[in-house]
Amino acid sequence: MTLPLVVGVDGSDGSLQAVDWAADEAARHDVPLRLVYGSLWERYEGGLPEVGTERPSERVLAEHIVASAADRAARRAPDVKVTTDILPEDAVDALLHEGNNASLLVTGSRGRGELTGLLLGSVGLAVAGRAHCPVTVVRGDAAGLAGTHERILLGAADPASGGAAARFAFREAAVRGCVLDVVRAWRRPGTSEAPAREAEARASALIDALLREPAAEYPDVRVRAVTVEGPAHRILVHRSAAADLVVLGARRRYGHHGLQLGRVVHTVLHQAECPVAVVPHTV
């Protein structure tokens, strides 16, 4: 069975951007698109008997949001099968539950009612930090959202924990027919030149080890791998301005239910100039 791409909708501008991006992504990968609206009202009041002929305004709003999103997705990607659902859960719990049977979860950068000054809304942050399937937070400037740069940016992690993210990045570059830029940041351990050369050499060897298997699986993907001295979060945010998608790995520990995002992933989610995919690795 082909797992769907699931996108959270709530009627906000960020949600509409997420629907557009998700519809394009579902068309690229030839997978169904599932639009989900989480409504706690459905849990606490949806089962109460209706009084009179008027339907509750909350239910009307929810139905309008998912119907409008479905119509938008169908116009954007007419060949993609679109389904919708209104779930009796808050948005985060609804999406985390849906992620158990999804190829990818997609959220906007801010939801309805969240403060416009936030760099990233609470729903997107919580889902990216807790889901056990890949999550894309749709954010960035017009070029990044439109995918006009024709390049994917992978932040290279250790091979033991970054393999899933590397395969995800290669798959995206292959289906889009674009370049895959791979970046590994390194820090100078001291003032002498020899330790610096050794640190750069270790970063280069790490990239080689990380890319060996996915490069063999996707031999047609054009790869540009570089090592760069400096803080990884700053380097990736800067380079995101010339990318259509940043791909990062994140560790997930069994039994831990809080946010599981390192500093690099957290910063890039808040500041990137294009959508960001967080690919979990369970340890």
PDB file of N, CA, C and O in Angstrom, residues 184-208 227-229:
ATOM      1  N   ARG A 184      29.169  19.785   5.053  1.00  0.00           N
ATOM      2  CA  ARG A 184      29.582  19.368   6.400  1.00  0.00           C
ATOM      3  C   ARG A 184      30.410  20.482   6.996  1.00  0.00           C
ATOM      4  O   ARG A 184      31.462  20.869   6.465  1.00  0.00           O
ATOM      5  N   ALA A 185      29.944  21.029   8.111  1.00  0.00           N
ATOM      6  CA  ALA A 185      30.689  22.084   8.796  1.00  0.00           C
ATOM      7  C   ALA A 185      31.736  21.464   9.715  1.00  0.00           C
ATOM      8  O   ALA A 185      31.553  20.371  10.247  1.00  0.00           O
ATOM      9  N   TRP A 186      32.835  22.157   9.892  1.00  0.00           N
ATOM     10  CA  TRP A 186      33.857  21.709  10.823  1.00  0.00           C
ATOM     11  C   TRP A 186      34.415  22.912  11.564  1.00  0.00           C
ATOM     12  O   TRP A 186      34.334  24.041  11.097  1.00  0.00           O
ATOM     13  N   ARG A 187      34.953  22.668  12.749  1.00  0.00           N
ATOM     14  CA  ARG A 187      35.480  23.749  13.584  1.00  0.00           C
ATOM     15  C   ARG A 187      36.972  23.528  13.834  1.00  0.00           C
ATOM     16  O   ARG A 187      37.411  22.404  14.056  1.00  0.00           O
ATOM     17  N   ARG A 188      37.698  24.600  13.785  1.00  0.00           N
ATOM     18  CA  ARG A 188      39.150  24.567  14.014  1.00  0.00           C
ATOM     19  C   ARG A 188      39.409  24.261  15.495  1.00  0.00           C
ATOM     20  O   ARG A 188      38.986  25.021  16.379  1.00  0.00           O
ATOM     21  N   PRO A 189      40.111  23.151  15.789  1.00  0.00           N
ATOM     22  CA  PRO A 189      40.314  22.775  17.188  1.00  0.00           C
ATOM     23  C   PRO A 189      41.354  23.618  17.906  1.00  0.00           C
ATOM     24  O   PRO A 189      41.395  23.659  19.128  1.00  0.00           O
ATOM     25  N   GLY A 190      42.213  24.284  17.176  1.00  0.00           N
ATOM     26  CA  GLY A 190      43.248  25.100  17.806  1.00  0.00           C
ATOM     27  C   GLY A 190      43.757  26.133  16.827  1.00  0.00           C
ATOM     28  O   GLY A 190      43.167  26.374  15.775  1.00  0.00           O
ATOM     29  N   THR A 191      44.850  26.748  17.157  1.00  0.00           N
ATOM     30  CA  THR A 191      45.400  27.794  16.294  1.00  0.00           C
ATOM     31  C   THR A 191      46.386  27.253  15.273  1.00  0.00           C
ATOM     32  O   THR A 191      46.671  27.914  14.275  1.00  0.00           O
ATOM     33  N   SER A 192      46.936  26.058  15.494  1.00  0.00           N
ATOM     34  CA  SER A 192      47.935  25.529  14.566  1.00  0.00           C
ATOM     35  C   SER A 192      47.276  25.005  13.302  1.00  0.00           C
ATOM     36  O   SER A 192      46.110  24.620  13.294  1.00  0.00           O
ATOM     37  N   GLU A 193      48.017  24.974  12.237  1.00  0.00           N
ATOM     38  CA  GLU A 193      47.490  24.589  10.937  1.00  0.00           C
ATOM     39  C   GLU A 193      47.230  23.090  10.843  1.00  0.00           C
ATOM     40  O   GLU A 193      46.278  22.647  10.220  1.00  0.00           O
ATOM     41  N   ALA A 194      48.090  22.265  11.467  1.00  0.00           N
ATOM     42  CA  ALA A 194      47.956  20.811  11.358  1.00  0.00           C
ATOM     43  C   ALA A 194      46.626  20.296  11.909  1.00  0.00           C
ATOM     44  O   ALA A 194      45.925  19.535  11.237  1.00  0.00           O
ATOM     45  N   PRO A 195      46.208  20.673  13.147  1.00  0.00           N
ATOM     46  CA  PRO A 195      44.899  20.220  13.634  1.00  0.00           C
ATOM     47  C   PRO A 195      43.746  20.674  12.741  1.00  0.00           C
ATOM     48  O   PRO A 195      42.758  19.959  12.586  1.00  0.00           O
ATOM     49  N   ALA A 196      43.869  21.875  12.146  1.00  0.00           N
ATOM     50  CA  ALA A 196      42.810  22.357  11.264  1.00  0.00           C
ATOM     51  C   ALA A 196      42.706  21.477  10.024  1.00  0.00           C
ATOM     52  O   ALA A 196      41.605  21.122   9.583  1.00  0.00           O
ATOM     53  N   ARG A 197      43.842  21.108   9.452  1.00  0.00           N
ATOM     54  CA  ARG A 197      43.829  20.226   8.277  1.00  0.00           C
ATOM     55  C   ARG A 197      43.232  18.866   8.629  1.00  0.00           C
ATOM     56  O   ARG A 197      42.502  18.269   7.844  1.00  0.00           O
ATOM     57  N   GLU A 198      43.555  18.385   9.834  1.00  0.00           N
ATOM     58  CA  GLU A 198      43.023  17.097  10.264  1.00  0.00           C
ATOM     59  C   GLU A 198      41.505  17.165  10.448  1.00  0.00           C
ATOM     60  O   GLU A 198      40.784  16.233  10.092  1.00  0.00           O
ATOM     61  N   ALA A 199      41.011  18.261  11.007  1.00  0.00           N
ATOM     62  CA  ALA A 199      39.567  18.417  11.204  1.00  0.00           C
ATOM     63  C   ALA A 199      38.840  18.485   9.867  1.00  0.00           C
ATOM     64  O   ALA A 199      37.772  17.881   9.691  1.00  0.00           O
ATOM     65  N   GLU A 200      39.414  19.186   8.919  1.00  0.00           N
ATOM     66  CA  GLU A 200      38.797  19.262   7.598  1.00  0.00           C
ATOM     67  C   GLU A 200      38.828  17.904   6.897  1.00  0.00           C
ATOM     68  O   GLU A 200      37.868  17.511   6.226  1.00  0.00           O
ATOM     69  N   ALA A 201      39.931  17.171   7.071  1.00  0.00           N
ATOM     70  CA  ALA A 201      40.029  15.849   6.460  1.00  0.00           C
ATOM     71  C   ALA A 201      39.004  14.892   7.053  1.00  0.00           C
ATOM     72  O   ALA A 201      38.402  14.079   6.336  1.00  0.00           O
ATOM     73  N   ARG A 202      38.773  14.986   8.365  1.00  0.00           N
ATOM     74  CA  ARG A 202      37.760  14.130   9.000  1.00  0.00           C
ATOM     75  C   ARG A 202      36.371  14.461   8.474  1.00  0.00           C
ATOM     76  O   ARG A 202      35.551  13.574   8.241  1.00  0.00           O
ATOM     77  N   ALA A 203      36.089  15.751   8.267  1.00  0.00           N
ATOM     78  CA  ALA A 203      34.790  16.155   7.725  1.00  0.00           C
ATOM     79  C   ALA A 203      34.597  15.622   6.312  1.00  0.00           C
ATOM     80  O   ALA A 203      33.510  15.149   5.945  1.00  0.00           O
ATOM     81  N   SER A 204      35.655  15.667   5.521  1.00  0.00           N
ATOM     82  CA  SER A 204      35.575  15.157   4.154  1.00  0.00           C
ATOM     83  C   SER A 204      35.362  13.650   4.135  1.00  0.00           C
ATOM     84  O   SER A 204      34.559  13.122   3.345  1.00  0.00           O
ATOM     85  N   ALA A 205      36.061  12.931   5.017  1.00  0.00           N
ATOM     86  CA  ALA A 205      35.896  11.480   5.093  1.00  0.00           C
ATOM     87  C   ALA A 205      34.496  11.111   5.553  1.00  0.00           C
ATOM     88  O   ALA A 205      33.908  10.121   5.088  1.00  0.00           O
ATOM     89  N   LEU A 206      33.945  11.901   6.450  1.00  0.00           N
ATOM     90  CA  LEU A 206      32.588  11.651   6.923  1.00  0.00           C
ATOM     91  C   LEU A 206      31.583  11.783   5.786  1.00  0.00           C
ATOM     92  O   LEU A 206      30.674  10.958   5.645  1.00  0.00           O
ATOM     93  N   ILE A 207      31.740  12.798   4.961  1.00  0.00           N
ATOM     94  CA  ILE A 207      30.850  12.963   3.810  1.00  0.00           C
ATOM     95  C   ILE A 207      30.941  11.768   2.884  1.00  0.00           C
ATOM     96  O   ILE A 207      29.925  11.228   2.419  1.00  0.00           O
ATOM     97  N   ASP A 208      32.160  11.329   2.604  1.00  0.00           N
ATOM     98  CA  ASP A 208      32.353  10.182   1.713  1.00  0.00           C
ATOM     99  C   ASP A 208      31.629   8.953   2.248  1.00  0.00           C
ATOM    100  O   ASP A 208      30.962   8.228   1.494  1.00  0.00           O
ATOM    101  N   THR A 227      33.159  20.835   2.411  1.00  0.00           N
ATOM    102  CA  THR A 227      33.347  21.039   3.843  1.00  0.00           C
ATOM    103  C   THR A 227      33.600  22.527   4.061  1.00  0.00           C
ATOM    104  O   THR A 227      34.315  23.163   3.285  1.00  0.00           O
ATOM    105  N   VAL A 228      32.988  23.061   5.106  1.00  0.00           N
ATOM    106  CA  VAL A 228      33.074  24.499   5.357  1.00  0.00           C
ATOM    107  C   VAL A 228      33.397  24.721   6.830  1.00  0.00           C
ATOM    108  O   VAL A 228      32.750  24.127   7.709  1.00  0.00           O
ATOM    109  N   GLU A 229      34.375  25.567   7.090  1.00  0.00           N
ATOM    110  CA  GLU A 229      34.709  25.881   8.474  1.00  0.00           C
ATOM    111  C   GLU A 229      33.704  26.884   9.034  1.00  0.00           C
ATOM    112  O   GLU A 229      33.410  27.911   8.415  1.00  0.00           O
TER     113      GLU A 229
END
